Tab-separated table of C-alpha atoms and ligand atoms in Angstrom:
chain	number	residue	atom	x	y	z
A	1	MET	CA	-67.708	20.539	15.460
A	2	LYS	CA	-66.569	22.009	12.260
A	3	ILE	CA	-65.951	26.021	11.288
A	4	LEU	CA	-65.169	26.968	8.556
A	5	VAL	CA	-63.466	29.603	7.360
A	6	ILE	CA	-64.183	31.694	3.989
A	7	ASN	CA	-61.936	34.602	2.781
A	8	GLY	CA	-63.152	36.158	-0.465
A	9	PRO	CA	-61.932	38.416	-3.697
A	10	ASN	CA	-58.598	39.193	-2.615
A	11	LEU	CA	-58.356	38.040	0.523
A	12	ASN	CA	-55.331	35.553	-1.271
A	13	LEU	CA	-52.856	38.306	-1.570
A	14	LEU	CA	-52.367	38.893	2.340
A	15	GLY	CA	-49.766	40.262	2.845
A	16	GLU	CA	-48.521	42.194	0.589
A	17	ARG	CA	-51.617	43.266	-0.921
A	18	GLU	CA	-51.738	47.821	1.088
A	19	PRO	CA	-50.177	45.698	4.053
A	20	ALA	CA	-50.282	49.246	5.917
A	21	VAL	CA	-54.147	49.354	6.320
A	22	TYR	CA	-53.906	44.686	6.413
A	23	GLY	CA	-50.815	43.809	7.966
A	24	GLY	CA	-48.338	41.559	6.892
A	25	ASP	CA	-49.482	38.731	7.841
A	26	SER	CA	-50.525	36.350	4.880
A	27	LEU	CA	-54.562	34.211	4.685
A	28	GLN	CA	-51.532	31.435	5.147
A	29	ALA	CA	-50.827	32.802	8.398
A	30	ILE	CA	-53.473	33.725	9.768
A	31	ASN	CA	-55.549	30.516	9.198
A	32	ASP	CA	-52.357	28.491	10.181
A	33	GLU	CA	-52.905	30.047	13.781
A	34	LEU	CA	-57.169	29.720	13.822
A	35	PHE	CA	-56.748	26.020	13.107
A	36	THR	CA	-53.656	25.810	15.992
A	37	ARG	CA	-56.578	27.848	17.809
A	38	ALA	CA	-59.586	26.048	16.995
A	39	LYS	CA	-57.739	22.879	17.496
A	40	ARG	CA	-56.656	24.212	21.060
A	41	MET	CA	-60.352	23.794	21.535
A	42	GLY	CA	-61.870	20.818	19.967
A	43	TYR	CA	-62.660	21.868	16.452
A	44	ASP	CA	-62.419	20.227	13.826
A	45	MET	CA	-61.556	23.967	10.966
A	46	ALA	CA	-62.505	24.083	6.971
A	47	PHE	CA	-60.384	26.816	5.155
A	48	PHE	CA	-62.166	28.710	1.781
A	49	GLN	CA	-60.857	31.585	-0.601
A	50	SER	CA	-62.632	32.650	-3.720
A	51	SER	CA	-62.342	35.373	-5.790
A	52	ASN	CA	-65.868	34.570	-7.310
A	53	GLU	CA	-68.891	35.491	-6.042
A	54	GLY	CA	-71.484	32.762	-6.831
A	55	SER	CA	-68.146	29.938	-5.577
A	56	ILE	CA	-68.513	32.104	-2.117
A	57	ILE	CA	-72.773	31.125	-2.249
A	58	ASP	CA	-71.382	28.105	-3.066
A	59	ARG	CA	-69.861	26.885	-0.194
A	60	LEU	CA	-71.750	28.406	1.988
A	61	HIS	CA	-74.422	26.344	1.260
A	62	ASP	CA	-72.883	23.388	1.823
A	63	SER	CA	-71.967	24.263	4.983
A	64	ARG	CA	-74.699	23.645	6.495
A	65	LEU	CA	-74.528	20.319	5.628
A	66	ASP	CA	-71.638	19.762	8.377
A	67	CYS	CA	-70.400	22.650	9.894
A	68	ALA	CA	-71.201	24.358	13.008
A	69	GLY	CA	-70.980	28.031	12.202
A	70	VAL	CA	-68.910	30.181	9.283
A	71	ILE	CA	-65.846	32.919	10.109
A	72	LEU	CA	-65.836	34.916	6.904
A	73	ASN	CA	-64.885	37.580	5.457
A	74	ALA	CA	-66.738	38.887	1.631
A	75	GLY	CA	-63.769	41.162	1.233
A	76	ALA	CA	-65.744	44.086	-1.026
A	77	TYR	CA	-69.056	41.310	-1.722
A	78	THR	CA	-69.781	42.942	1.714
A	79	HIS	CA	-70.798	46.403	0.134
A	80	TYR	CA	-73.001	45.361	-1.708
A	81	SER	CA	-73.399	41.133	-2.822
A	82	TYR	CA	-76.855	40.597	-2.025
A	83	ALA	CA	-76.632	37.231	-3.598
A	84	ILE	CA	-74.361	36.652	-0.501
A	85	ARG	CA	-76.301	38.654	2.364
A	86	ASP	CA	-79.210	35.993	0.955
A	87	ALA	CA	-77.391	32.832	0.801
A	88	ILE	CA	-76.119	33.686	5.063
A	89	ALA	CA	-80.023	34.419	5.540
A	90	ALA	CA	-80.538	30.879	3.568
A	91	ILE	CA	-78.791	28.552	6.600
A	92	ASN	CA	-79.590	27.988	9.639
A	93	ILE	CA	-75.820	28.303	11.260
A	94	PRO	CA	-74.445	31.352	12.904
A	95	VAL	CA	-71.968	33.644	10.469
A	96	ILE	CA	-69.571	36.029	11.997
A	97	GLU	CA	-68.900	39.083	9.840
A	98	VAL	CA	-65.781	40.014	10.133
A	99	HIS	CA	-62.801	42.840	8.269
A	100	LEU	CA	-59.007	42.842	9.719
A	101	SER	CA	-59.693	46.481	8.657
A	102	ASN	CA	-62.452	49.118	10.518
A	103	ILE	CA	-64.558	49.815	7.940
A	104	ASN	CA	-66.138	52.505	9.113
A	105	ASN	CA	-63.653	54.467	9.394
A	106	ARG	CA	-62.259	53.874	5.486
A	107	ASP	CA	-63.983	55.039	2.250
A	108	GLU	CA	-68.478	55.980	2.341
A	109	PHE	CA	-68.655	53.294	0.016
A	110	ARG	CA	-67.254	50.787	2.858
A	111	LYS	CA	-69.285	51.781	5.444
A	112	THR	CA	-72.513	50.332	4.348
A	113	SER	CA	-72.240	46.144	5.046
A	114	VAL	CA	-75.400	44.219	3.227
A	115	ILE	CA	-74.433	41.434	5.349
A	116	ALA	CA	-73.939	42.290	8.453
A	117	PRO	CA	-77.710	41.681	8.992
A	118	VAL	CA	-78.254	38.680	8.346
A	119	CYS	CA	-75.103	37.633	10.392
A	120	ARG	CA	-74.680	36.951	14.104
A	121	GLY	CA	-72.632	39.358	14.210
A	122	SER	CA	-69.503	41.386	13.191
A	123	ILE	CA	-65.698	42.048	14.310
A	124	ALA	CA	-63.475	44.492	12.077
A	125	GLY	CA	-60.771	47.264	12.468
A	126	PHE	CA	-57.960	44.247	14.784
A	127	GLY	CA	-56.211	42.937	12.197
A	128	LYS	CA	-56.289	39.611	12.083
A	129	ILE	CA	-57.316	38.977	15.391
A	130	SER	CA	-60.713	39.586	14.172
A	131	TYR	CA	-60.723	36.217	12.670
A	132	MET	CA	-59.649	35.621	16.294
A	133	LEU	CA	-62.207	37.021	17.864
A	134	ALA	CA	-65.078	35.800	15.128
A	135	LEU	CA	-63.184	31.899	16.562
A	136	ASN	CA	-64.179	32.763	20.054
A	137	ALA	CA	-67.603	33.806	19.724
A	138	LEU	CA	-68.637	31.138	18.384
A	139	ASP	CA	-67.032	29.011	20.665
A	140	TYR	CA	-69.203	31.268	23.733
A	141	LEU	CA	-72.101	30.128	21.057
A	142	PHE	CA	-71.158	26.917	21.518
A	143	GLY	CA	-71.028	26.186	25.186
A	144	GLU	CA	-70.974	23.335	25.939
A	145	GLN	CA	-72.581	21.664	22.711
A	146	LYS	CA	-69.560	20.148	21.552
B	1	DQA	C1	-61.625	44.321	3.948
B	1	DQA	C2	-62.332	45.550	4.455
B	1	DQA	C3	-63.661	45.430	2.495
B	1	DQA	O1	-64.073	47.175	2.492
B	1	DQA	C4	-62.226	44.918	1.690
B	1	DQA	O2	-62.573	45.008	0.304
B	1	DQA	C5	-61.729	44.423	1.273
B	1	DQA	C6	-61.320	43.285	3.366
B	1	DQA	C7	-61.935	44.106	5.623
B	1	DQA	O3	-60.618	42.727	5.189
B	1	DQA	O4	-60.477	44.376	6.225
B	1	DQA	O5	-60.890	43.228	-0.070
B	1	DQA	O6	-63.050	43.315	3.925
């Protein structure tokens, strides 16, 4: 079973981007840790990062063909992209919304997630651990299927 990890705009700069908010780990370091954990659990993992809304939508569409689930940090698109929301609703695999920061205790505009209602669940505020928790959540959902 393959799990896809999608990171949206500006997340390629993790480590140097506002480290007080998003932590000091690079996206590569987070992905490496996810990969190691996923492998130990018996999953394949694929990674995709783009700051382009359409590319994220295309990757979500493709994921329905060969992935069992998606871990998605849509970055700022979280707060206003109805197109990404519709792409998630269009595919029949679980998508877990993740955020490094706690989007509920920051700017007002971050408190709205337009994708949350169509995601299987949401995890925010644990820094890079949010991604690890999302992997665990998918593992629980998949149970013995793998
Ligand atoms: C984020 C939170 C978003 O509000 C922000 O635009 C990001 C990162 C997070 O992981 O905390 O780019 O998704």
